[in-house]
Amino acid sequence: MQPPLPWPAEAIWEAVVPRLPGFTVEVLPEIDSTNTELMRRLREGRADPVLLVAERQTAGRGRRGRGWVSSAGDSLTFSLGLTLAPAGWSGLSLAVGVAVAEALGPGIGLKWPNDLWIEGRKLAGILVETATVSAAVPASDSTLARYTVVGIGINIAPRPAMPDQDIAPAALCELWPQAEAPATLERIALPLVHALQSFARDGFAPFQKAFDARDLLRGRSVTLSDGTTGTAAGVDRTGALLVHTAAGLQLVSSSEVSVRPAP
Ligand code: BTN
């Protein structure tokens, strides 16, 4: 059994709480999934802003119903839950991807909508889930306000490919040999909160340029999940992927659409 990691919970709390009153930081040795846990708490009426870190997830969840596999010590898995009331939700997960990539530094690309990659391999994934909040929010905001759970999983140390993967995922220690989960979390937490608050105020547009700078698909041949092929041409102000196809420019806005570079 590994000793608990030295999580910088207090430093993160001190940095974030002035921006997010009522904010708390919680580290659990084990949970099924940090996203699932925050959604469970919401159903019990707990909608406070919280950063929930798990040293181990037994049922980590990924996008499109997939699992997210990670092991204690070799990865960073956490969810930030907070209430947001943006004018629109489109582009939120891309803005999160931009914030995390920028917090981690150069050498990290973004594969639409929000995967972080290093040299052709996935480094990190983001799962954003939202649910309505009721009584806690003033009536004028209540139609738009949603409790938002931003779940992030980052590979810190290398691990072998899973049976359903062709190649092993990337790991942060390829960029920083000394990378560790606690310091990585400290680097990300405040920029992530800033990004979410900026998104709630101004939407995705202010993130578009930074996304472009890290966009791994631009100019690449892509195949949409309906079989259409085309060339990726960046994202628009709402975060929709632009794809030049034989039928003209197509906007791909659903995060349920799988886009992969064509072989
Ligand atoms: C993906 O790329 O498919 C998204 C992966 C998201 C994984 C993180 S780990 C912390 C949080 N809890 C979960 O169950 N999932 C997210």
GROMACS .gro file of N, CA and C and ligand atoms in nm, residues 32-36 57 59-64 66-68 70 76-79 114-115 122 124-127 150-154, ligand 1:
model
  112
   32ASP      N    1  -1.557   0.550  -0.664
   32ASP     CA    2  -1.585   0.492  -0.796
   32ASP      C    3  -1.543   0.589  -0.906
   33SER      N    4  -1.595   0.712  -0.899
   33SER     CA    5  -1.562   0.813  -0.999
   33SER      C    6  -1.588   0.949  -0.936
   34THR      N    7  -1.496   1.041  -0.952
   34THR     CA    8  -1.515   1.173  -0.892
   34THR      C    9  -1.635   1.245  -0.956
   35ASN      N   10  -1.655   1.225  -1.087
   35ASN     CA   11  -1.773   1.286  -1.150
   35ASN      C   12  -1.902   1.226  -1.094
   36THR      N   13  -1.905   1.093  -1.084
   36THR     CA   14  -2.025   1.026  -1.031
   36THR      C   15  -2.054   1.075  -0.890
   57GLN      N   16  -0.962   0.563  -0.872
   57GLN     CA   17  -1.103   0.549  -0.911
   57GLN      C   18  -1.127   0.403  -0.948
   59ALA      N   19  -1.425   0.307  -1.086
   59ALA     CA   20  -1.514   0.304  -1.203
   59ALA      C   21  -1.508   0.439  -1.275
   60GLY      N   22  -1.384   0.479  -1.310
   60GLY     CA   23  -1.365   0.607  -1.379
   60GLY      C   24  -1.441   0.607  -1.512
   61ARG      N   25  -1.499   0.720  -1.544
   61ARG     CA   26  -1.580   0.729  -1.666
   61ARG      C   27  -1.517   0.824  -1.766
   62GLY      N   28  -1.525   0.785  -1.895
   62GLY     CA   29  -1.478   0.871  -2.003
   62GLY      C   30  -1.594   0.918  -2.087
   63ARG      N   31  -1.565   0.987  -2.195
   63ARG     CA   32  -1.671   1.036  -2.284
   63ARG      C   33  -1.732   0.920  -2.361
   64ARG      N   34  -1.852   0.945  -2.413
   64ARG     CA   35  -1.926   0.849  -2.495
   64ARG      C   36  -1.937   0.711  -2.428
   66ARG      N   37  -1.749   0.548  -2.236
   66ARG     CA   38  -1.630   0.465  -2.215
   66ARG      C   39  -1.585   0.473  -2.070
   67GLY      N   40  -1.494   0.383  -2.034
   67GLY     CA   41  -1.434   0.390  -1.901
   67GLY      C   42  -1.308   0.475  -1.906
   68TRP      N   43  -1.258   0.508  -1.791
   68TRP     CA   44  -1.129   0.578  -1.782
   68TRP      C   45  -1.044   0.502  -1.682
   70SER      N   46  -0.707   0.426  -1.471
   70SER     CA   47  -0.589   0.492  -1.417
   70SER      C   48  -0.549   0.419  -1.291
   76LEU      N   49  -0.344   1.159  -1.235
   76LEU     CA   50  -0.418   1.260  -1.159
   76LEU      C   51  -0.562   1.252  -1.202
   77THR      N   52  -0.652   1.228  -1.109
   77THR     CA   53  -0.795   1.219  -1.142
   77THR      C   54  -0.872   1.307  -1.045
   78PHE      N   55  -0.944   1.402  -1.099
   78PHE     CA   56  -1.020   1.492  -1.013
   78PHE      C   57  -1.138   1.552  -1.088
   79SER      N   58  -1.232   1.607  -1.011
   79SER     CA   59  -1.344   1.679  -1.069
   79SER      C   60  -1.363   1.809  -0.993
  114ASN      N   61  -1.174   1.797  -2.691
  114ASN     CA   62  -1.100   1.839  -2.570
  114ASN      C   63  -0.997   1.739  -2.521
  115ASP      N   64  -0.947   1.652  -2.608
  115ASP     CA   65  -0.841   1.562  -2.561
  115ASP      C   66  -0.707   1.635  -2.568
  122LYS      N   67  -0.263   1.013  -2.654
  122LYS     CA   68  -0.349   1.088  -2.560
  122LYS      C   69  -0.284   1.099  -2.423
  124ALA      N   70  -0.443   1.324  -2.175
  124ALA     CA   71  -0.545   1.357  -2.075
  124ALA      C   72  -0.682   1.364  -2.140
  125GLY      N   73  -0.784   1.337  -2.060
  125GLY     CA   74  -0.921   1.346  -2.109
  125GLY      C   75  -1.006   1.430  -2.014
  126ILE      N   76  -1.112   1.485  -2.070
  126ILE     CA   77  -1.200   1.574  -1.995
  126ILE      C   78  -1.344   1.529  -2.014
  127LEU      N   79  -1.414   1.517  -1.904
  127LEU     CA   80  -1.556   1.479  -1.910
  127LEU      C   81  -1.636   1.586  -1.836
  150VAL      N   82  -1.662   1.925  -1.393
  150VAL     CA   83  -1.554   1.915  -1.491
  150VAL      C   84  -1.457   1.808  -1.441
  151GLY      N   85  -1.460   1.692  -1.503
  151GLY     CA   86  -1.373   1.582  -1.460
  151GLY      C   87  -1.252   1.573  -1.551
  152ILE      N   88  -1.135   1.561  -1.490
  152ILE     CA   89  -1.011   1.559  -1.568
  152ILE      C   90  -0.925   1.442  -1.523
  153GLY      N   91  -0.876   1.367  -1.620
  153GLY     CA   92  -0.783   1.258  -1.592
  153GLY      C   93  -0.656   1.281  -1.672
  154ILE      N   94  -0.542   1.282  -1.603
  154ILE     CA   95  -0.413   1.308  -1.670
  154ILE      C   96  -0.318   1.193  -1.636
  264BTN     C1   97  -1.229   1.099  -2.188
  264BTN     O1   98  -1.130   1.134  -2.251
  264BTN     O2   99  -1.300   1.007  -2.231
  264BTN     C2  100  -1.264   1.167  -2.061
  264BTN     C3  101  -1.193   1.108  -1.943
  264BTN     C4  102  -1.226   1.179  -1.813
  264BTN     C5  103  -1.167   1.108  -1.694
  264BTN     C6  104  -1.182   1.187  -1.567
  264BTN     S1  105  -1.090   1.116  -1.435
  264BTN     C7  106  -1.171   1.221  -1.321
  264BTN     C8  107  -1.316   1.228  -1.362
  264BTN     N1  108  -1.391   1.117  -1.305
  264BTN     C9  109  -1.432   1.032  -1.397
  264BTN     O3  110  -1.497   0.927  -1.376
  264BTN     N2  111  -1.398   1.074  -1.519
  264BTN    C10  112  -1.324   1.199  -1.513
   0.00000   0.00000   0.00000
